[in-house]
Coordinates of C-alpha atoms and ligand atoms in Angstrom, one line a residue:
Chain C
M1 CA -21.6 109.0 -64.0
V2 CA -25.2 109.2 -65.2
E3 CA -27.6 109.8 -62.4
V4 CA -30.7 107.7 -63.2
L5 CA -32.5 108.6 -60.0
K6 CA -32.0 111.8 -58.0
V7 CA -33.8 112.6 -54.8
S8 CA -33.4 115.9 -53.1
G9 CA -34.8 117.4 -50.0
L10 CA -37.2 114.5 -49.5
E11 CA -39.4 114.8 -46.4
K12 CA -42.1 112.5 -45.0
R13 CA -43.6 112.0 -41.6
F14 CA -46.4 109.8 -40.5
G15 CA -47.8 111.6 -37.5
G16 CA -44.8 111.8 -35.1
I17 CA -42.7 109.3 -37.0
V18 CA -40.1 110.8 -39.4
V19 CA -39.4 108.3 -42.2
A20 CA -37.7 110.8 -44.6
D21 CA -35.7 113.7 -43.2
N22 CA -34.2 115.8 -45.9
I23 CA -32.9 112.9 -47.9
E24 CA -30.4 113.6 -50.7
L25 CA -29.5 110.6 -52.7
A26 CA -28.6 109.7 -56.2
L27 CA -28.6 106.3 -57.9
V28 CA -26.0 106.0 -60.7
E29 CA -26.0 104.0 -63.9
G30 CA -24.2 100.6 -63.5
R31 CA -23.7 100.8 -59.8
V32 CA -25.3 99.0 -56.8
L33 CA -26.0 101.1 -53.7
G34 CA -26.6 99.3 -50.5
L35 CA -29.2 100.8 -48.1
I36 CA -28.7 99.7 -44.5
G37 CA -30.1 100.8 -41.2
P38 CA -32.1 99.4 -38.2
N39 CA -35.7 98.3 -38.3
G40 CA -38.0 101.3 -38.8
A41 CA -35.2 103.5 -40.2
G42 CA -37.3 104.4 -43.3
K43 CA -35.7 102.2 -45.9
T44 CA -38.9 100.7 -47.3
S45 CA -40.5 104.1 -46.9
F46 CA -37.8 105.5 -49.2
F47 CA -38.7 103.0 -51.8
N48 CA -42.4 103.8 -51.4
L49 CA -41.7 107.5 -51.8
V50 CA -39.7 106.9 -54.9
C51 CA -42.3 104.6 -56.4
G52 CA -45.3 106.9 -55.6
V53 CA -46.9 104.5 -53.2
V54 CA -46.5 107.2 -50.5
K55 CA -46.6 110.9 -51.3
P56 CA -43.8 113.0 -49.9
D57 CA -44.4 116.1 -47.8
A58 CA -41.6 117.9 -49.6
G59 CA -38.7 117.3 -51.9
S60 CA -38.2 116.3 -55.5
I61 CA -37.7 112.9 -57.2
V62 CA -36.1 113.0 -60.6
L63 CA -36.0 109.9 -62.9
N64 CA -34.1 110.0 -66.1
G65 CA -33.9 113.7 -65.8
Q66 CA -37.6 114.2 -65.4
E67 CA -39.4 115.2 -62.2
I68 CA -41.9 112.4 -61.3
N69 CA -43.4 113.7 -58.1
S70 CA -46.9 114.0 -59.6
L71 CA -46.8 110.9 -61.7
P72 CA -48.9 107.9 -60.6
I73 CA -47.1 104.6 -59.8
R74 CA -47.8 103.0 -63.2
E75 CA -46.3 105.9 -65.1
R76 CA -43.1 105.7 -63.0
A77 CA -42.9 102.0 -63.8
R78 CA -43.4 102.7 -67.5
M79 CA -40.4 105.1 -67.3
G80 CA -38.2 102.2 -66.2
L81 CA -38.6 102.1 -62.5
A82 CA -39.0 98.6 -61.0
R83 CA -39.0 97.2 -57.5
T84 CA -39.5 94.2 -55.3
W85 CA -41.5 94.2 -52.1
Q86 CA -40.4 93.3 -48.6
N87 CA -43.5 91.2 -48.3
L88 CA -43.3 89.8 -51.8
R89 CA -46.7 90.8 -53.2
L90 CA -46.7 88.1 -55.8
F91 CA -50.0 87.3 -57.6
Q92 CA -51.2 84.2 -55.8
S93 CA -53.7 83.1 -58.4
L94 CA -51.1 83.2 -61.2
S95 CA -48.4 80.7 -62.0
V96 CA -44.7 81.8 -61.7
L97 CA -44.6 82.4 -65.5
D98 CA -47.8 84.4 -65.5
N99 CA -46.5 86.6 -62.7
L100 CA -43.6 87.5 -65.0
M101 CA -45.8 87.8 -68.1
L102 CA -47.4 90.9 -66.5
G103 CA -44.1 92.6 -66.0
P104 CA -43.1 94.2 -69.3
R105 CA -43.4 98.0 -69.3
D106 CA -45.6 97.7 -72.3
Y107 CA -48.0 94.8 -71.8
S108 CA -49.5 92.9 -74.7
A109 CA -53.0 93.8 -73.6
D110 CA -52.6 97.3 -72.3
N111 CA -54.7 98.5 -75.2
L112 CA -58.2 97.1 -75.2
L113 CA -58.7 98.0 -78.9
N114 CA -55.7 95.8 -79.8
V115 CA -57.1 93.0 -77.7
M116 CA -60.4 93.2 -79.6
L117 CA -59.3 94.1 -83.1
R118 CA -55.8 92.9 -83.5
P119 CA -55.6 89.5 -81.7
G120 CA -52.7 88.4 -83.9
H121 CA -50.6 91.4 -82.9
V122 CA -51.4 90.7 -79.2
A123 CA -50.5 87.0 -79.6
E124 CA -47.2 88.0 -81.1
R125 CA -46.4 90.3 -78.2
E126 CA -47.3 87.5 -75.8
R127 CA -44.9 85.2 -77.5
D128 CA -42.1 87.8 -77.2
S129 CA -42.9 88.3 -73.5
R130 CA -42.9 84.5 -73.0
D131 CA -39.5 84.2 -74.6
R132 CA -38.2 87.0 -72.4
A133 CA -39.8 85.5 -69.3
F134 CA -38.2 82.1 -70.0
A135 CA -34.8 83.8 -70.5
I136 CA -35.2 85.5 -67.1
L137 CA -36.4 82.4 -65.4
E138 CA -33.4 80.6 -66.7
R139 CA -31.1 83.3 -65.3
T140 CA -32.7 83.1 -61.9
G141 CA -32.8 79.3 -61.9
L142 CA -36.6 79.1 -61.9
T143 CA -37.3 77.3 -65.2
E144 CA -38.3 74.1 -63.5
I145 CA -41.1 75.8 -61.6
A146 CA -42.4 78.1 -64.4
H147 CA -45.8 76.6 -64.3
S148 CA -46.1 76.2 -60.5
P149 CA -48.5 78.2 -58.5
I150 CA -46.8 80.6 -56.1
S151 CA -48.2 78.7 -53.1
D152 CA -46.4 75.5 -54.2
I153 CA -42.8 77.0 -54.2
T154 CA -40.4 77.7 -51.4
F155 CA -40.1 81.1 -49.8
G156 CA -36.6 81.5 -51.3
Q157 CA -38.0 80.7 -54.7
Q158 CA -40.8 83.3 -54.1
K159 CA -38.2 85.9 -53.4
L160 CA -36.5 85.1 -56.6
V161 CA -39.8 85.3 -58.5
G162 CA -40.2 88.8 -57.1
V163 CA -36.8 89.7 -58.5
A164 CA -37.5 88.0 -61.8
R165 CA -40.8 89.8 -62.2
A166 CA -39.1 93.1 -61.6
L167 CA -36.5 92.3 -64.2
M168 CA -39.2 91.9 -66.9
N169 CA -39.5 95.7 -66.8
D170 CA -36.1 96.1 -68.4
A171 CA -35.7 98.8 -65.8
R172 CA -33.3 101.8 -65.7
C173 CA -33.6 101.8 -62.0
L174 CA -34.2 98.7 -59.8
L175 CA -35.1 98.8 -56.1
L176 CA -34.7 95.5 -54.2
D177 CA -36.2 95.4 -50.7
E178 CA -34.5 92.7 -48.7
P179 CA -33.9 90.1 -51.4
M180 CA -32.0 87.8 -49.1
A181 CA -34.3 87.8 -46.1
G182 CA -35.3 84.1 -45.5
V183 CA -33.3 82.9 -48.5
E184 CA -31.1 79.9 -47.9
G185 CA -27.5 79.1 -48.9
Q186 CA -27.2 78.4 -52.6
A187 CA -29.4 81.3 -53.7
Y188 CA -26.9 83.6 -52.2
A189 CA -24.4 83.3 -55.0
L190 CA -27.2 83.3 -57.6
I191 CA -28.8 86.5 -56.4
Q192 CA -25.3 88.1 -56.2
R193 CA -24.6 87.2 -59.7
V194 CA -27.9 88.2 -61.1
V195 CA -27.8 91.6 -59.4
R196 CA -24.2 92.2 -60.6
D197 CA -25.1 91.3 -64.2
I198 CA -28.0 93.7 -64.1
A199 CA -25.8 96.5 -62.8
A200 CA -23.2 95.7 -65.4
S201 CA -25.8 96.1 -68.1
G202 CA -26.2 99.8 -67.0
V203 CA -29.0 99.6 -64.5
A204 CA -28.9 101.8 -61.4
V205 CA -29.6 99.4 -58.5
C206 CA -30.5 100.0 -54.8
V207 CA -30.6 97.1 -52.4
V208 CA -32.0 97.2 -48.9
E209 CA -30.7 94.3 -46.8
H210 CA -30.0 93.4 -43.2
N211 CA -27.6 90.7 -44.3
V212 CA -24.5 92.8 -44.0
A213 CA -22.1 90.3 -45.6
F214 CA -24.4 90.1 -48.6
I215 CA -24.4 93.9 -48.9
R216 CA -20.6 94.1 -48.5
D217 CA -20.0 91.5 -51.2
L218 CA -22.5 93.0 -53.6
C219 CA -22.5 96.8 -53.4
D220 CA -20.2 99.4 -54.8
E221 CA -21.2 101.8 -52.0
G222 CA -23.4 101.9 -49.0
V223 CA -25.7 104.4 -47.2
F224 CA -26.6 104.2 -43.6
M225 CA -30.1 105.4 -42.7
F226 CA -31.5 106.1 -39.3
A227 CA -34.8 107.8 -38.3
G228 CA -35.3 108.9 -41.9
K229 CA -31.9 110.5 -42.1
V230 CA -29.0 109.5 -44.3
L231 CA -26.3 109.5 -41.7
A232 CA -23.3 108.3 -43.7
R233 CA -22.3 107.3 -47.2
G234 CA -19.2 105.4 -48.2
S235 CA -17.8 101.9 -48.7
V236 CA -19.9 99.2 -46.9
E237 CA -16.7 98.2 -45.1
S238 CA -16.3 101.6 -43.6
L239 CA -19.9 101.8 -42.6
I240 CA -19.9 98.6 -40.7
A241 CA -16.6 99.4 -39.1
D242 CA -18.0 102.6 -37.7
P243 CA -18.7 102.0 -34.0
L244 CA -21.2 104.8 -33.8
L245 CA -23.3 103.3 -36.7
T246 CA -23.0 99.8 -35.3
E247 CA -24.3 101.1 -32.0
L248 CA -27.3 102.7 -33.8
Y249 CA -27.9 99.6 -35.8
F250 CA -28.0 97.2 -32.9
G251 CA -29.6 99.7 -30.6
T252 CA -27.2 99.0 -27.7
Chain M
M1 CA -95.6 75.9 -76.8
D2 CA -95.5 79.7 -76.4
Y3 CA -95.0 79.2 -72.7
V4 CA -91.9 77.0 -73.4
Y5 CA -90.6 79.6 -75.9
T6 CA -91.0 82.3 -73.3
I7 CA -89.1 80.3 -70.7
L8 CA -86.3 79.6 -73.2
I9 CA -86.0 83.3 -74.0
L10 CA -85.9 84.2 -70.4
I11 CA -83.2 81.6 -69.8
G12 CA -81.2 82.9 -72.7
L13 CA -81.5 86.5 -71.5
F14 CA -80.4 85.5 -68.0
V15 CA -77.5 83.5 -69.3
I16 CA -76.4 86.7 -71.0
L17 CA -76.9 88.7 -67.8
A18 CA -75.3 86.2 -65.5
S19 CA -72.3 85.6 -67.7
S20 CA -71.6 89.3 -68.3
F21 CA -72.2 90.0 -64.5
D22 CA -69.6 87.2 -63.7
L23 CA -67.2 89.1 -65.9
V24 CA -67.6 92.2 -63.7
I25 CA -67.9 90.7 -60.2
G26 CA -66.2 87.3 -60.6
H27 CA -63.4 87.8 -63.0
C28 CA -62.6 91.5 -62.3
G29 CA -63.6 91.5 -58.7
L30 CA -65.7 94.7 -59.0
I31 CA -68.3 94.9 -56.3
S32 CA -71.5 96.1 -57.9
I33 CA -74.9 94.7 -58.1
A34 CA -76.5 97.3 -60.3
H35 CA -76.4 95.1 -63.4
P36 CA -80.1 95.3 -64.1
I37 CA -80.0 99.1 -64.6
F38 CA -77.8 98.6 -67.6
Y39 CA -80.2 96.0 -68.8
A40 CA -83.0 98.6 -68.3
I41 CA -81.0 101.3 -70.2
G42 CA -80.5 99.0 -73.2
A43 CA -84.2 98.0 -73.1
Y44 CA -85.6 101.5 -72.9
V45 CA -83.2 103.1 -75.4
S46 CA -83.8 100.3 -77.9
A47 CA -87.6 100.4 -77.4
M48 CA -87.8 104.2 -77.7
L49 CA -85.5 104.4 -80.8
A50 CA -87.6 101.8 -82.6
K51 CA -90.9 103.1 -81.4
E52 CA -90.5 106.8 -81.7
G53 CA -87.5 107.1 -83.9
G54 CA -88.3 104.4 -86.4
V55 CA -84.8 103.0 -86.1
P56 CA -84.4 99.5 -87.5
I57 CA -84.6 97.1 -84.5
P58 CA -81.2 95.4 -84.8
L59 CA -79.6 98.8 -84.9
A60 CA -81.8 100.0 -82.0
I61 CA -80.7 97.0 -79.9
L62 CA -77.0 97.8 -80.6
C63 CA -77.6 101.4 -79.7
G64 CA -79.2 100.2 -76.4
G65 CA -76.0 98.3 -75.7
A66 CA -73.9 101.3 -76.6
A67 CA -76.0 103.5 -74.3
A68 CA -75.5 101.0 -71.4
F69 CA -71.8 101.0 -72.2
V70 CA -71.4 104.7 -72.1
S71 CA -73.6 105.3 -69.0
S72 CA -71.6 102.6 -67.1
V73 CA -68.4 104.4 -67.8
L74 CA -70.0 107.6 -66.4
V75 CA -70.9 105.8 -63.2
A76 CA -67.7 103.8 -62.8
L77 CA -65.1 106.4 -63.7
P78 CA -65.6 108.9 -60.9
S79 CA -66.3 106.3 -58.3
L80 CA -63.4 104.0 -59.2
R81 CA -61.0 107.0 -59.1
V82 CA -62.0 107.6 -55.5
S83 CA -61.8 103.9 -54.4
G84 CA -63.1 100.5 -55.4
D85 CA -65.6 100.3 -52.5
Y86 CA -67.3 103.4 -53.7
L87 CA -68.5 101.7 -56.9
L88 CA -71.1 99.6 -55.0
I89 CA -72.7 102.7 -53.5
A90 CA -72.5 104.8 -56.6
S91 CA -74.0 102.1 -58.8
I92 CA -76.8 101.2 -56.5
G93 CA -77.6 104.9 -56.1
F94 CA -77.6 105.2 -59.9
Q95 CA -79.8 102.1 -60.2
L96 CA -82.5 103.2 -57.7
G97 CA -82.3 106.8 -58.6
L98 CA -82.8 106.2 -62.3
I99 CA -85.7 103.8 -61.7
E100 CA -87.4 106.5 -59.6
F101 CA -86.6 109.1 -62.2
A102 CA -88.0 106.9 -65.0
K103 CA -91.3 106.6 -63.1
H104 CA -91.8 110.3 -63.6
I105 CA -91.0 110.5 -67.2
H106 CA -94.3 110.5 -69.1
S107 CA -92.8 110.0 -72.6
I108 CA -91.3 106.6 -71.6
G109 CA -94.5 105.4 -70.0
G110 CA -93.7 106.5 -66.4
A111 CA -94.5 104.1 -63.6
G112 CA -97.3 102.5 -65.6
G113 CA -94.8 101.2 -68.1
L114 CA -93.9 101.5 -71.7
T115 CA -96.3 99.7 -74.0
N116 CA -96.6 98.8 -77.7
I117 CA -92.9 98.4 -78.3
P118 CA -92.4 97.3 -81.9
P119 CA -91.9 93.5 -82.2
F120 CA -89.0 91.9 -84.0
L121 CA -88.9 88.7 -86.0
V122 CA -91.9 87.0 -84.3
N123 CA -94.6 88.3 -86.7
D124 CA -92.6 87.3 -89.8
Y125 CA -90.8 84.2 -88.7
G126 CA -92.6 83.0 -85.6
R127 CA -91.5 82.8 -82.0
L128 CA -89.0 80.1 -82.5
S129 CA -86.8 82.4 -84.6
Y130 CA -86.6 84.8 -81.6
V131 CA -85.7 81.9 -79.3
L132 CA -82.9 81.0 -81.7
L133 CA -81.7 84.7 -81.9
V134 CA -81.6 85.0 -78.1
L135 CA -79.9 81.6 -77.6
A136 CA -77.3 82.6 -80.2
V137 CA -76.5 85.8 -78.5
A138 CA -76.3 84.0 -75.2
A139 CA -73.9 81.5 -76.7
L140 CA -71.8 84.3 -78.2
T141 CA -71.7 86.1 -74.8
V142 CA -70.5 83.0 -73.0
L143 CA -67.8 82.3 -75.6
F144 CA -66.7 86.0 -75.6
V145 CA -66.4 86.1 -71.8
R146 CA -64.4 82.9 -71.9
W147 CA -62.2 84.2 -74.7
L148 CA -61.5 87.5 -73.0
T149 CA -60.9 86.1 -69.5
R150 CA -58.5 83.4 -70.7
G151 CA -56.4 85.7 -72.7
P152 CA -53.9 88.4 -71.6
Y153 CA -56.8 90.7 -70.5
G154 CA -57.9 87.9 -68.1
R155 CA -54.4 87.6 -66.7
M156 CA -54.6 91.2 -65.8
M157 CA -58.0 90.7 -64.1
A158 CA -56.6 87.9 -62.0
A159 CA -53.6 89.9 -60.9
L160 CA -55.7 93.0 -60.1
R161 CA -57.9 90.9 -57.9
D162 CA -54.8 89.6 -56.1
D163 CA -52.9 92.8 -55.5
E164 CA -53.7 96.1 -57.0
L165 CA -50.6 97.8 -55.7
A166 CA -48.2 95.2 -57.1
F167 CA -50.3 95.4 -60.3
S168 CA -49.8 99.1 -60.7
M169 CA -46.1 98.8 -59.9
L170 CA -45.7 96.8 -63.0
G171 CA -47.0 99.7 -65.1
R172 CA -50.5 98.4 -65.5
N173 CA -53.5 100.8 -65.3
A174 CA -55.9 99.4 -62.7
I175 CA -58.6 102.1 -63.1
W176 CA -58.7 101.7 -66.9
L177 CA -58.9 97.9 -66.5
K178 CA -61.8 98.2 -64.0
V179 CA -63.7 100.8 -66.0
S180 CA -63.3 98.9 -69.3
V181 CA -64.4 95.6 -67.9
F182 CA -67.4 97.2 -66.1
A183 CA -68.3 98.9 -69.4
I184 CA -68.0 95.7 -71.4
G185 CA -70.2 93.8 -69.0
S186 CA -72.8 96.6 -68.8
G187 CA -72.8 97.0 -72.6
I188 CA -73.6 93.3 -73.0
A189 CA -76.4 93.6 -70.4
G190 CA -77.7 96.5 -72.5
V191 CA -78.0 94.3 -75.6
A192 CA -79.9 91.8 -73.5
G193 CA -82.3 94.6 -72.6
G194 CA -83.0 95.4 -76.2
L195 CA -83.7 91.7 -76.9
Y196 CA -86.1 91.7 -73.9
A197 CA -87.9 94.8 -75.0
H198 CA -88.8 93.7 -78.5
Y199 CA -90.1 90.3 -77.4
F200 CA -92.1 91.2 -74.4
R201 CA -93.0 94.6 -75.8
F202 CA -93.7 96.0 -72.3
L203 CA -91.3 97.6 -69.9
E204 CA -91.8 99.0 -66.4
P205 CA -89.2 100.6 -64.2
D206 CA -89.8 98.5 -61.2
Q207 CA -88.8 95.3 -62.8
F208 CA -85.1 96.4 -62.9
G209 CA -84.7 96.8 -59.1
L210 CA -82.9 95.0 -56.4
L211 CA -85.0 91.8 -56.7
Q212 CA -83.5 91.4 -60.2
S213 CA -80.1 92.3 -58.9
S214 CA -80.3 89.5 -56.3
A215 CA -81.6 87.1 -58.9
I216 CA -78.6 87.6 -61.2
L217 CA -76.2 87.6 -58.2
T218 CA -77.7 84.3 -57.1
M219 CA -77.3 82.7 -60.5
V220 CA -73.6 83.5 -60.6
V221 CA -73.0 82.4 -57.0
V222 CA -75.0 79.2 -57.3
G223 CA -73.6 78.3 -60.7
G224 CA -70.0 79.1 -59.8
M225 CA -68.1 82.3 -60.2
R226 CA -65.3 82.6 -62.8
T227 CA -66.4 79.5 -64.7
T228 CA -67.7 79.3 -68.2
M229 CA -70.7 77.1 -67.5
G230 CA -71.4 78.3 -63.9
P231 CA -73.5 81.3 -64.9
V232 CA -75.2 79.3 -67.6
I233 CA -76.3 76.5 -65.2
G234 CA -77.2 79.1 -62.5
A235 CA -79.4 80.9 -65.0
I236 CA -81.2 77.7 -66.0
V237 CA -81.7 76.5 -62.5
L238 CA -82.9 79.8 -61.1
Q239 CA -85.2 80.3 -64.1
I240 CA -86.8 76.9 -63.9
L241 CA -87.1 76.6 -60.1
P242 CA -89.6 79.5 -59.8
Q243 CA -91.6 78.2 -62.7
A244 CA -91.7 74.8 -61.1
I245 CA -93.1 76.3 -57.9
T246 CA -96.0 77.9 -59.8
F247 CA -97.2 74.4 -60.6
F248 CA -98.1 73.9 -57.0
G249 CA -100.9 76.3 -57.6
L250 CA -100.1 78.6 -54.6
P251 CA -101.9 82.0 -54.5
P252 CA -99.9 84.9 -55.9
S253 CA -99.7 86.5 -52.4
I254 CA -97.6 83.6 -51.3
L255 CA -95.8 82.9 -54.5
G256 CA -94.1 86.3 -54.9
P257 CA -92.5 86.3 -51.4
L258 CA -91.7 82.6 -51.7
Q259 CA -89.6 83.2 -54.8
G260 CA -87.8 86.0 -53.1
L261 CA -87.1 83.8 -50.1
M262 CA -85.9 81.1 -52.4
F263 CA -83.2 83.4 -53.8
S264 CA -81.9 84.4 -50.5
G265 CA -82.2 80.9 -49.1
L266 CA -80.1 79.5 -52.0
V267 CA -77.4 82.2 -51.6
L268 CA -77.2 81.5 -47.9
F269 CA -77.1 77.7 -48.4
F270 CA -74.4 77.9 -51.0
M271 CA -72.3 80.4 -49.0
F272 CA -72.1 77.9 -46.2
A273 CA -72.4 74.5 -47.9
R274 CA -70.6 75.1 -51.2
P275 CA -69.2 78.6 -51.5
Q276 CA -67.6 77.9 -54.9
G277 CA -71.0 77.1 -56.4
L278 CA -72.1 74.1 -58.4
I279 CA -69.0 74.4 -60.6
A280 CA -65.7 75.3 -58.9
A281 CA -63.3 77.6 -60.5
P282 CA -59.6 76.5 -60.5
D283 CA -57.4 78.2 -57.9
I284 CA -54.9 79.2 -60.5
W285 CA -55.8 81.3 -63.5
A286 CA -55.8 79.1 -66.6
G287 CA -55.0 80.9 -69.8
R288 CA -55.4 79.6 -73.3
K289 CA -53.0 76.9 -74.2
P290 CA -50.3 78.0 -76.5
K291 CA -50.4 76.7 -80.1
A292 CA -48.6 73.5 -80.9
G293 CA -44.9 74.0 -81.6
Q294 CA -44.6 77.0 -79.3
R295 CA -42.7 77.0 -76.1
G296 CA -44.7 75.7 -73.2
G297 CA -46.7 78.5 -71.6
L298 CA -50.2 79.0 -70.3
A299 CA -51.5 82.1 -71.9
D300 CA -52.2 83.1 -75.5
G301 CA -53.4 81.1 -78.3
Ligands
ATP401 N1 -48.1 104.0 -44.3 C1 -47.6 104.2 -43.0 N2 -48.3 104.7 -42.1 C2 -47.8 104.9 -40.8 N3 -46.6 104.6 -40.5 C3 -45.8 104.0 -41.4 C4 -46.2 103.8 -42.7 N4 -45.2 103.2 -43.4 C5 -44.2 103.1 -42.5 N5 -44.5 103.6 -41.3 C6 -43.6 103.6 -40.2 O1 -42.5 104.3 -40.6 C7 -41.3 103.7 -40.0 C8 -40.4 103.3 -41.0 O2 -40.8 102.2 -41.7 P1 -40.1 101.4 -42.9 O3 -40.9 100.3 -43.3 O4 -39.7 102.4 -43.9 O5 -38.8 100.9 -42.1 P2 -37.6 100.0 -42.7 O6 -36.4 100.8 -42.6 O7 -38.0 99.5 -44.0 O8 -37.6 98.9 -41.6 P3 -37.4 97.3 -41.7 O9 -35.9 97.0 -41.7 O10 -38.0 96.7 -40.5 O11 -38.1 96.9 -43.0 C9 -41.9 102.6 -39.1 O12 -41.9 103.0 -37.8 C10 -43.2 102.3 -39.7 O13 -44.1 101.8 -38.7
MG402 MG1 -38.4 97.6 -44.7

């Protein structure tokens, strides 16, 4: 059980709103953790804290055994942390393929000197990235629309592009924020399979999702969050069977 | 004939300025209008190195470009680390401050201007040779900007414009990209400055102020941002129109303000009637076509 990501004592509040209340959580190699909880529970905020989008008030975040609290977003990504966004955040002026092309941890043109002085080297890296991108597009069933602009594809396809772009990182830790929201029928099985394959290859995965059936089918374990607190951890079955949690979830 | 040569040189110089400015504001989305100050730095550094230091002029021009490059990093780095919006204020402050400062430096001519800058090429090979030099540098600049923006560096610029947070989350360095593009654009403007100095052989601080900023901005907006030929056409049109007006024989007291009005009028007209400019950029970033035999993709080459 290798802990890829370990969060301890994580605290964050926005004014009066507590989004992280002493969170203790670990993501383990090869396993999929489901994160559930009502709207405003702090699920997305948890991802934002882990990624460095939001700075915690207290607590530590350890990735691959290294504390990353003070690292900027890009450094965390380069250590193998990848995520999708609840509101997609795809690059609208790039094609599907070019969205993916920007995703490798080491991008072909990260070094300007290489761009200027070693164009052959950069071109070779671009070719490698393109091959990888096409392999991932195939896995996610997006090959047909590789050259389409983002605005020309369906919402479900856009969700998949977000996942595909995150996969380009070859991440050790993958955070998926509501991959199923707004996605129709047949993508269900596809996303299930893709996420399972990723986990099977040794990645630590965390999925936020309101589609409880999806989480139940996919995840090895679940965590229930409410008002920034981790209230319970266990099998997804047991979490959704708990009347107290169900009440909190539906707010009745 | 000399008049035509001078116009051609001015067109060439403004093609360089507009194209490099489009790299900064159009392609990278960096809001700054201080481009002329880097033009000025290149001009003054090159002129002083050649005049006082006896540096060979081609080398002096390159040093002018390098000085503009370095000073643009010094302006952009602190401001971009704070936030993107801060660059506009910091760079205008730098532009206007440096112009005022230069007016009080006696050794570079002060407010009266720097005179007797050593000439280049013209005495030995005639004015046409200088025209050809400037047009060649202009063509190289346009091709370079096209090459850079259609390769993987350009893909980063497009993504940065769209969504800086998502860009960073992929491991890309937004600040480094902005600073490097700003410096490249400013360095090119610096080279243009050197070319200006050794032809016109006279520099004064006030010519690099906000009027010139608005002229370059107008060229890019009218021609069409993020297109190869837009800044070229913008520079030609905006250079020829004011010349054409002079043929009406209006008194200088009317002519000056009229040209200023024309710039703002054109920008306003285009903002409402044709915001994309004379040439429209495609909505989707178009990279270089992959070489034949490769898998279909848009970038690289
Ligand atoms: N940057 C911010 N500034 C102020 N308040 C914020 C910020 N980010 C989140 N919040 C607030 O924190 C609370 C938790 O938000 P968060 O997005 O983490 O919830 P969530 O569990 O992802 O909910 P949902 O299921 O609706 O996506 C919300 O009340 C939200 O308004
Ligand atoms: Mg959320």
